[in-house]
Amino acid sequence: MILVIEDDPTINALLCGILNKSGYEVDSCSNGLTGLNMALGKDYKMILMDLMLPVKSGEEVLRALREVKKTPVIVLSAKSDVHNRIELLRLGADDFICKPFDIDEVILRLEAVLRRVE
């Protein structure tokens, strides 16, 4: 089961649709607080998460999640400067994909992270 935390409904639906088509079960939500609660309440294989989320930012979600769990997290964000990517990796992100993204790249990176952790 994969959790998608993305506030843009078009991107959220696109990610969920492609992941379902690729054989993954998916839960999704559109704000950081709900995403954090879902991530803490269930054992997901992977979390795909935006940074600029309402209620709780992606950075806040990642920081709180890493205090409790090691669930792999791939961040998808338009905040693509090197400083942001480095800080997210230090916080515990497993990968970073810049928006706009290629959906095939998202699936391949997801599979690569899953291979490393399983």
mmCIF file of C-alpha atoms in Angstrom:
data_model
loop_
_atom_site.group_PDB
_atom_site.id
_atom_site.type_symbol
_atom_site.label_atom_id
_atom_site.label_comp_id
_atom_site.label_asym_id
_atom_site.label_seq_id
_atom_site.Cartn_x
_atom_site.Cartn_y
_atom_site.Cartn_z
ATOM 1 C CA MET A 1 0.000 0.000 0.000
ATOM 2 C CA ILE A 2 1.330 3.417 -1.016
ATOM 3 C CA LEU A 3 0.266 6.746 0.489
ATOM 4 C CA VAL A 4 0.065 9.826 -1.753
ATOM 5 C CA ILE A 5 0.022 13.173 0.082
ATOM 6 C CA GLU A 6 -0.653 15.834 -2.559
ATOM 7 C CA ASP A 7 -2.948 18.855 -2.353
ATOM 8 C CA ASP A 8 -3.303 19.433 -6.100
ATOM 9 C CA PRO A 9 -6.316 17.286 -7.061
ATOM 10 C CA THR A 10 -5.110 16.785 -10.649
ATOM 11 C CA ILE A 11 -1.648 15.598 -9.607
ATOM 12 C CA ASN A 12 -3.107 13.482 -6.784
ATOM 13 C CA ALA A 13 -5.504 11.739 -9.195
ATOM 14 C CA LEU A 14 -2.739 11.264 -11.790
ATOM 15 C CA LEU A 15 -0.361 9.658 -9.275
ATOM 16 C CA CYS A 16 -3.078 7.429 -7.806
ATOM 17 C CA GLY A 17 -4.265 6.356 -11.247
ATOM 18 C CA ILE A 18 -0.794 5.486 -12.517
ATOM 19 C CA LEU A 19 0.104 3.656 -9.311
ATOM 20 C CA ASN A 20 -3.138 1.651 -9.464
ATOM 21 C CA LYS A 21 -2.485 0.847 -13.113
ATOM 22 C CA SER A 22 1.015 -0.321 -12.120
ATOM 23 C CA GLY A 23 -0.496 -2.770 -9.620
ATOM 24 C CA TYR A 24 -0.150 -0.823 -6.376
ATOM 25 C CA GLU A 25 -2.896 -0.223 -3.830
ATOM 26 C CA VAL A 26 -3.074 3.464 -2.974
ATOM 27 C CA ASP A 27 -4.445 5.693 -0.223
ATOM 28 C CA SER A 28 -4.373 9.442 -0.711
ATOM 29 C CA CYS A 29 -5.066 12.692 1.065
ATOM 30 C CA SER A 30 -4.637 16.389 0.395
ATOM 31 C CA ASN A 31 -3.083 17.933 3.517
ATOM 32 C CA GLY A 32 -0.085 17.326 5.726
ATOM 33 C CA LEU A 33 -1.878 16.700 9.006
ATOM 34 C CA THR A 34 -4.160 14.028 7.550
ATOM 35 C CA GLY A 35 -1.175 12.535 5.731
ATOM 36 C CA LEU A 36 0.875 12.340 8.908
ATOM 37 C CA ASN A 37 -1.992 10.717 10.813
ATOM 38 C CA MET A 38 -2.508 8.187 8.015
ATOM 39 C CA ALA A 39 1.229 7.446 7.824
ATOM 40 C CA LEU A 40 1.454 6.900 11.578
ATOM 41 C CA GLY A 41 -1.709 4.796 11.709
ATOM 42 C CA LYS A 42 -0.873 2.297 8.989
ATOM 43 C CA ASP A 43 2.200 0.506 7.664
ATOM 44 C CA TYR A 44 2.726 1.815 4.133
ATOM 45 C CA LYS A 45 5.389 0.453 1.788
ATOM 46 C CA MET A 46 6.041 3.961 0.454
ATOM 47 C CA ILE A 47 4.905 7.566 0.789
ATOM 48 C CA LEU A 48 4.894 9.990 -2.142
ATOM 49 C CA MET A 49 4.579 13.511 -0.778
ATOM 50 C CA ASP A 50 4.480 17.113 -1.901
ATOM 51 C CA LEU A 51 6.190 19.778 0.247
ATOM 52 C CA MET A 52 3.835 22.713 -0.053
ATOM 53 C CA LEU A 53 0.860 21.196 1.745
ATOM 54 C CA PRO A 54 -1.928 22.859 3.704
ATOM 55 C CA VAL A 55 -2.163 22.494 7.520
ATOM 56 C CA LYS A 56 1.296 20.839 7.903
ATOM 57 C CA SER A 57 4.134 21.234 5.415
ATOM 58 C CA GLY A 58 5.883 18.264 3.877
ATOM 59 C CA GLU A 59 8.982 19.095 5.909
ATOM 60 C CA GLU A 60 6.961 18.995 9.131
ATOM 61 C CA VAL A 61 5.364 15.699 8.119
ATOM 62 C CA LEU A 62 8.743 14.159 7.288
ATOM 63 C CA ARG A 63 10.330 15.375 10.530
ATOM 64 C CA ALA A 64 7.472 13.982 12.666
ATOM 65 C CA LEU A 65 7.337 10.722 10.720
ATOM 66 C CA ARG A 66 11.075 10.097 11.125
ATOM 67 C CA GLU A 67 10.742 10.316 14.910
ATOM 68 C CA VAL A 68 8.617 7.153 14.801
ATOM 69 C CA LYS A 69 8.890 5.289 11.470
ATOM 70 C CA LYS A 70 11.305 4.518 8.654
ATOM 71 C CA THR A 71 8.704 4.278 5.889
ATOM 72 C CA PRO A 72 10.391 5.215 2.586
ATOM 73 C CA VAL A 73 9.435 8.713 1.416
ATOM 74 C CA ILE A 74 9.830 10.209 -2.035
ATOM 75 C CA VAL A 75 9.266 13.947 -2.153
ATOM 76 C CA LEU A 76 7.747 15.488 -5.295
ATOM 77 C CA SER A 77 8.076 19.256 -5.304
ATOM 78 C CA ALA A 78 8.539 22.391 -7.372
ATOM 79 C CA LYS A 79 10.948 23.592 -4.643
ATOM 80 C CA SER A 80 13.884 22.149 -6.532
ATOM 81 C CA ASP A 81 16.931 24.178 -5.533
ATOM 82 C CA VAL A 82 19.908 22.266 -4.192
ATOM 83 C CA HIS A 83 19.528 23.602 -0.638
ATOM 84 C CA ASN A 84 15.957 22.232 -0.382
ATOM 85 C CA ARG A 85 16.957 18.832 -1.786
ATOM 86 C CA ILE A 86 19.904 18.540 0.612
ATOM 87 C CA GLU A 87 17.788 19.541 3.613
ATOM 88 C CA LEU A 88 15.081 16.999 2.723
ATOM 89 C CA LEU A 89 17.619 14.209 2.367
ATOM 90 C CA ARG A 90 19.050 15.172 5.763
ATOM 91 C CA LEU A 91 15.541 15.062 7.244
ATOM 92 C CA GLY A 92 15.176 11.495 5.990
ATOM 93 C CA ALA A 93 13.665 11.620 2.505
ATOM 94 C CA ASP A 94 14.718 8.655 0.394
ATOM 95 C CA ASP A 95 14.507 10.492 -2.924
ATOM 96 C CA PHE A 96 13.452 13.800 -4.451
ATOM 97 C CA ILE A 97 11.697 14.354 -7.776
ATOM 98 C CA CYS A 98 11.247 17.850 -9.205
ATOM 99 C CA LYS A 99 7.885 19.004 -10.535
ATOM 100 C CA PRO A 100 6.915 18.907 -13.289
ATOM 101 C CA PHE A 101 7.847 15.237 -13.379
ATOM 102 C CA ASP A 102 7.737 12.381 -15.836
ATOM 103 C CA ILE A 103 5.372 9.694 -14.537
ATOM 104 C CA ASP A 104 7.646 6.891 -15.798
ATOM 105 C CA GLU A 105 10.494 8.364 -13.748
ATOM 106 C CA VAL A 106 8.271 8.427 -10.648
ATOM 107 C CA ILE A 107 7.417 4.727 -11.055
ATOM 108 C CA LEU A 108 11.055 3.747 -11.707
ATOM 109 C CA ARG A 109 12.349 5.698 -8.704
ATOM 110 C CA LEU A 110 9.603 4.239 -6.514
ATOM 111 C CA GLU A 111 10.569 0.722 -7.615
ATOM 112 C CA ALA A 112 14.265 1.474 -7.026
ATOM 113 C CA VAL A 113 13.631 2.676 -3.469
ATOM 114 C CA LEU A 114 11.396 -0.318 -2.759
ATOM 115 C CA ARG A 115 14.151 -2.685 -4.000
ATOM 116 C CA ARG A 116 16.621 -1.093 -1.598
ATOM 117 C CA VAL A 117 14.368 -1.311 1.457
ATOM 118 C CA GLU A 118 12.733 -4.711 0.924
#
